[in-house]
Coordinates of N, CA and C in Angstrom, one line a residue:
M1 N -20.3 9.7 -14.5 CA -19.5 10.7 -13.9 C -18.1 10.2 -13.6
T2 N -17.1 10.9 -14.1 CA -15.7 10.5 -13.9 C -15.2 11.3 -12.7
T3 N -14.3 10.6 -12.0 CA -13.7 11.2 -10.8 C -12.4 11.9 -11.2
S4 N -12.3 13.2 -10.8 CA -11.1 13.9 -11.2 C -9.9 13.5 -10.3
F5 N -8.7 13.7 -10.9 CA -7.5 13.3 -10.2 C -7.3 14.1 -8.9
A6 N -7.8 15.4 -8.9 CA -7.7 16.2 -7.8 C -8.5 15.6 -6.6
L7 N -9.7 15.1 -6.9 CA -10.5 14.5 -5.8 C -9.8 13.2 -5.3
W8 N -9.2 12.4 -6.2 CA -8.5 11.2 -5.7 C -7.3 11.6 -4.9
A9 N -6.6 12.7 -5.3 CA -5.4 13.1 -4.5 C -5.9 13.7 -3.1
L10 N -7.0 14.4 -3.1 CA -7.5 15.0 -1.9 C -7.9 13.8 -0.9
V11 N -8.6 12.9 -1.4 CA -9.0 11.8 -0.5 C -7.8 11.0 0.0
A12 N -6.9 10.7 -0.9 CA -5.7 9.9 -0.5 C -4.9 10.7 0.5
G13 N -4.7 12.0 0.3 CA -4.0 12.9 1.3 C -4.7 12.9 2.6
V14 N -6.0 13.1 2.6 CA -6.7 13.2 3.9 C -6.6 11.8 4.6
L15 N -6.7 10.7 3.9 CA -6.6 9.4 4.6 C -5.2 9.2 5.1
L16 N -4.1 9.6 4.4 CA -2.8 9.4 4.9 C -2.5 10.3 6.1
I17 N -2.9 11.5 6.0 CA -2.7 12.4 7.2 C -3.5 11.9 8.4
A18 N -4.7 11.5 8.2 CA -5.5 11.0 9.3 C -4.9 9.7 9.9
M19 N -4.4 8.8 9.0 CA -3.7 7.6 9.6 C -2.4 7.9 10.3
G20 N -1.8 9.0 9.8 CA -0.6 9.4 10.5 C -0.9 10.0 11.9
F21 N -1.9 10.7 12.0 CA -2.3 11.3 13.3 C -2.9 10.2 14.3
I22 N -3.6 9.2 13.8 CA -4.2 8.2 14.7 C -3.4 6.9 14.7
G23 N -2.1 7.0 14.3 CA -1.3 5.8 14.2 C -1.1 5.1 15.6
T24 N -0.8 5.9 16.6 CA -0.6 5.3 18.0 C -1.9 4.7 18.5
V25 N -3.0 5.3 18.2 CA -4.3 4.8 18.6 C -4.6 3.4 17.9
L26 N -4.2 3.3 16.7 CA -4.4 2.1 15.9 C -3.6 0.9 16.5
E27 N -2.4 1.2 17.0 CA -1.6 0.1 17.6 C -2.3 -0.6 18.7
R28 N -3.2 0.1 19.4 CA -3.9 -0.5 20.5 C -5.2 -1.2 20.1
L29 N -5.7 -0.9 18.9 CA -6.9 -1.5 18.4 C -6.6 -2.9 17.8
P30 N -7.6 -3.8 17.8 CA -7.4 -5.1 17.1 C -7.6 -5.1 15.6
R31 N -7.5 -3.9 15.0 CA -7.7 -3.7 13.6 C -6.4 -3.3 13.0
S32 N -6.1 -3.6 11.8 CA -4.9 -3.2 11.1 C -5.2 -2.0 10.2
P33 N -4.2 -1.2 9.9 CA -4.5 0.0 9.0 C -5.0 -0.4 7.7
P34 N -4.6 -1.5 7.0 CA -5.1 -1.8 5.7 C -6.7 -2.1 5.8
L35 N -7.1 -2.6 6.9 CA -8.5 -2.9 7.1 C -9.3 -1.5 7.1
L36 N -8.7 -0.5 7.8 CA -9.4 0.8 7.8 C -9.4 1.4 6.4
Y37 N -8.3 1.3 5.7 CA -8.3 1.8 4.3 C -9.3 1.1 3.5
L38 N -9.5 -0.2 3.6 CA -10.5 -0.9 2.9 C -11.9 -0.4 3.3
G39 N -12.1 -0.1 4.6 CA -13.4 0.4 5.0 C -13.7 1.8 4.4
A40 N -12.6 2.6 4.4 CA -12.8 3.9 3.8 C -13.1 3.8 2.3
G41 N -12.5 2.9 1.6 CA -12.8 2.7 0.2 C -14.2 2.3 0.0
L42 N -14.7 1.4 0.9 CA -16.1 0.9 0.8 C -17.1 2.1 1.1
A43 N -16.7 2.9 2.1 CA -17.6 4.0 2.4 C -17.7 5.1 1.4
L44 N -16.5 5.3 0.7 CA -16.5 6.4 -0.3 C -16.8 5.9 -1.7
G45 N -16.8 4.6 -2.0 CA -17.0 4.0 -3.3 C -18.4 3.8 -3.7
P46 N -18.6 3.1 -4.8 CA -20.0 2.9 -5.3 C -20.9 2.1 -4.3
S47 N -20.3 1.3 -3.4 CA -21.1 0.6 -2.4 C -21.6 1.5 -1.3
G48 N -20.9 2.7 -1.1 CA -21.2 3.6 0.0 C -21.8 4.9 -0.5
A49 N -21.1 6.0 -0.3 CA -21.5 7.3 -0.6 C -21.5 7.6 -2.1
G50 N -20.7 6.8 -2.9 CA -20.7 7.0 -4.3 C -19.8 8.2 -4.7
M51 N -19.0 8.7 -3.8 CA -18.1 9.8 -4.0 C -17.0 9.5 -5.0
L52 N -16.5 8.3 -4.9 CA -15.4 7.9 -5.8 C -15.9 6.8 -6.6
L53 N -16.0 7.0 -7.9 CA -16.5 6.0 -8.8 C -15.4 5.6 -9.8
P54 N -14.5 4.7 -9.4 CA -13.4 4.4 -10.3 C -13.8 3.6 -11.5
D55 N -13.1 3.9 -12.6 CA -13.3 3.2 -13.9 C -11.9 2.5 -14.2
P56 N -11.8 1.2 -13.9 CA -10.5 0.6 -14.0 C -9.9 0.7 -15.4
K57 N -10.7 0.7 -16.5 CA -10.2 0.9 -17.8 C -9.6 2.3 -18.1
A58 N -10.3 3.3 -17.6 CA -9.9 4.7 -17.8 C -8.7 5.0 -16.9
Y59 N -8.6 4.4 -15.8 CA -7.5 4.8 -14.8 C -6.4 3.7 -14.7
S60 N -6.3 2.8 -15.7 CA -5.4 1.7 -15.6 C -3.9 2.2 -15.4
P61 N -3.5 3.2 -16.2 CA -2.1 3.7 -15.9 C -1.9 4.2 -14.5
L62 N -2.9 4.9 -14.0 CA -2.8 5.4 -12.6 C -2.8 4.3 -11.6
L63 N -3.7 3.3 -11.8 CA -3.8 2.2 -10.9 C -2.5 1.3 -10.9
E64 N -1.9 1.2 -12.1 CA -0.7 0.5 -12.2 C 0.4 1.2 -11.3
R65 N 0.5 2.5 -11.5 CA 1.5 3.2 -10.7 C 1.2 3.2 -9.2
L66 N 0.0 3.3 -8.8 CA -0.4 3.2 -7.4 C 0.0 1.8 -6.8
A67 N -0.3 0.8 -7.6 CA 0.0 -0.6 -7.1 C 1.5 -0.7 -7.0
E68 N 2.3 -0.2 -8.0 CA 3.8 -0.3 -7.9 C 4.3 0.4 -6.6
S69 N 3.7 1.6 -6.4 CA 4.1 2.4 -5.3 C 3.8 1.7 -4.0
A70 N 2.6 1.1 -3.9 CA 2.2 0.4 -2.7 C 3.2 -0.7 -2.4
V71 N 3.6 -1.5 -3.4 CA 4.5 -2.6 -3.2 C 5.8 -2.1 -2.7
L72 N 6.3 -1.0 -3.4 CA 7.6 -0.5 -3.0 C 7.6 0.0 -1.5
I73 N 6.6 0.7 -1.2 CA 6.5 1.3 0.2 C 6.4 0.1 1.2
S74 N 5.6 -0.9 0.9 CA 5.4 -2.0 1.8 C 6.8 -2.7 2.0
V75 N 7.5 -3.0 0.9 CA 8.8 -3.6 1.0 C 9.8 -2.8 1.8
F76 N 9.8 -1.5 1.6 CA 10.7 -0.6 2.3 C 10.4 -0.5 3.8
V77 N 9.1 -0.4 4.1 CA 8.7 -0.3 5.5 C 9.0 -1.6 6.2
T78 N 8.8 -2.7 5.6 CA 9.1 -4.0 6.2 C 10.6 -4.2 6.4
A79 N 11.4 -3.8 5.4 CA 12.8 -3.8 5.6 C 13.3 -2.9 6.7
L80 N 12.7 -1.8 6.9 CA 13.1 -0.9 8.0 C 12.8 -1.5 9.4
R81 N 11.7 -2.3 9.4 CA 11.4 -2.9 10.7 C 12.3 -4.1 11.1
I82 N 13.0 -4.6 10.2 CA 14.0 -5.7 10.5 C 15.2 -5.0 11.0
S83 N 15.5 -5.2 12.3 CA 16.6 -4.6 12.9 C 17.8 -5.5 13.0
V84 N 18.2 -5.9 11.8 CA 19.4 -6.8 11.7 C 20.3 -6.2 10.6
P85 N 21.6 -6.3 10.8 CA 22.5 -5.8 9.8 C 22.4 -6.6 8.5
L86 N 22.7 -6.0 7.4 CA 22.5 -6.6 6.1 C 23.4 -7.8 5.9
K87 N 24.5 -7.9 6.6 CA 25.4 -9.0 6.5 C 25.0 -10.2 7.3
D88 N 23.9 -10.1 8.1 CA 23.4 -11.2 8.9 C 22.8 -12.3 8.1
R89 N 22.9 -13.5 8.5 CA 22.3 -14.7 7.8 C 20.8 -14.6 7.6
R90 N 20.1 -13.9 8.6 CA 18.7 -13.9 8.6 C 18.1 -13.1 7.4
W91 N 18.9 -12.4 6.7 CA 18.5 -11.7 5.5 C 18.4 -12.6 4.3
R92 N 19.0 -13.7 4.3 CA 19.0 -14.6 3.1 C 17.6 -15.0 2.7
L93 N 16.8 -15.4 3.6 CA 15.4 -15.9 3.2 C 14.6 -14.7 2.6
P94 N 14.5 -13.6 3.3 CA 13.7 -12.5 2.7 C 14.2 -12.1 1.3
I95 N 15.5 -12.0 1.2 CA 16.1 -11.6 -0.1 C 15.8 -12.6 -1.2
S96 N 16.0 -13.9 -0.9 CA 15.7 -14.9 -1.9 C 14.2 -15.0 -2.3
L97 N 13.4 -14.8 -1.3 CA 11.9 -14.8 -1.6 C 11.5 -13.6 -2.4
A98 N 12.1 -12.4 -2.1 CA 11.8 -11.2 -2.9 C 12.3 -11.4 -4.3
S99 N 13.5 -11.9 -4.4 CA 14.1 -12.1 -5.8 C 13.2 -13.0 -6.6
V100 N 12.9 -14.2 -6.1 CA 12.1 -15.1 -6.8 C 10.7 -14.6 -7.1
A101 N 10.1 -13.9 -6.2 CA 8.8 -13.3 -6.4 C 8.8 -12.3 -7.4
M102 N 9.8 -11.4 -7.4 CA 9.9 -10.3 -8.4 C 10.1 -10.9 -9.8
I103 N 11.0 -11.9 -9.9 CA 11.3 -12.5 -11.2 C 10.0 -13.2 -11.8
A104 N 9.3 -13.9 -10.9 CA 8.1 -14.6 -11.3 C 7.0 -13.6 -11.7
T105 N 6.9 -12.5 -11.0 CA 5.9 -11.5 -11.3 C 6.2 -10.8 -12.6
V106 N 7.4 -10.4 -12.8 CA 7.8 -9.8 -14.1 C 7.6 -10.7 -15.2
G107 N 8.0 -12.0 -15.0 CA 7.7 -13.0 -16.1 C 6.3 -13.2 -16.4
L108 N 5.4 -13.3 -15.4 CA 4.0 -13.5 -15.6 C 3.4 -12.2 -16.3
I109 N 3.8 -11.0 -15.9 CA 3.2 -9.8 -16.5 C 3.7 -9.7 -17.9
A110 N 4.9 -10.0 -18.2 CA 5.4 -9.9 -19.6 C 4.7 -10.9 -20.5

């Protein structure tokens, strides 16, 4: 059985909305949001309810786009949390690390 894109979009949307609503509660818990997403994946995936049965070969373009989006969102959110002007010296290390990491990643993928 293949999972339709509509089901994937519904599950992702429900998870994102739920995480948005319980965001303040999560800050007080000793768990991080990625751990809860992982738990939801386990509960809905083949190890749990079997509701989502991903086929990495069939969904490789979608998974690639999702991974790229996750990296972009993570970098953007992390940059927003740094409350330092761009001209400050403290930006040198994150920018140099991101530059080297991106160049290495692109080189390894190519």
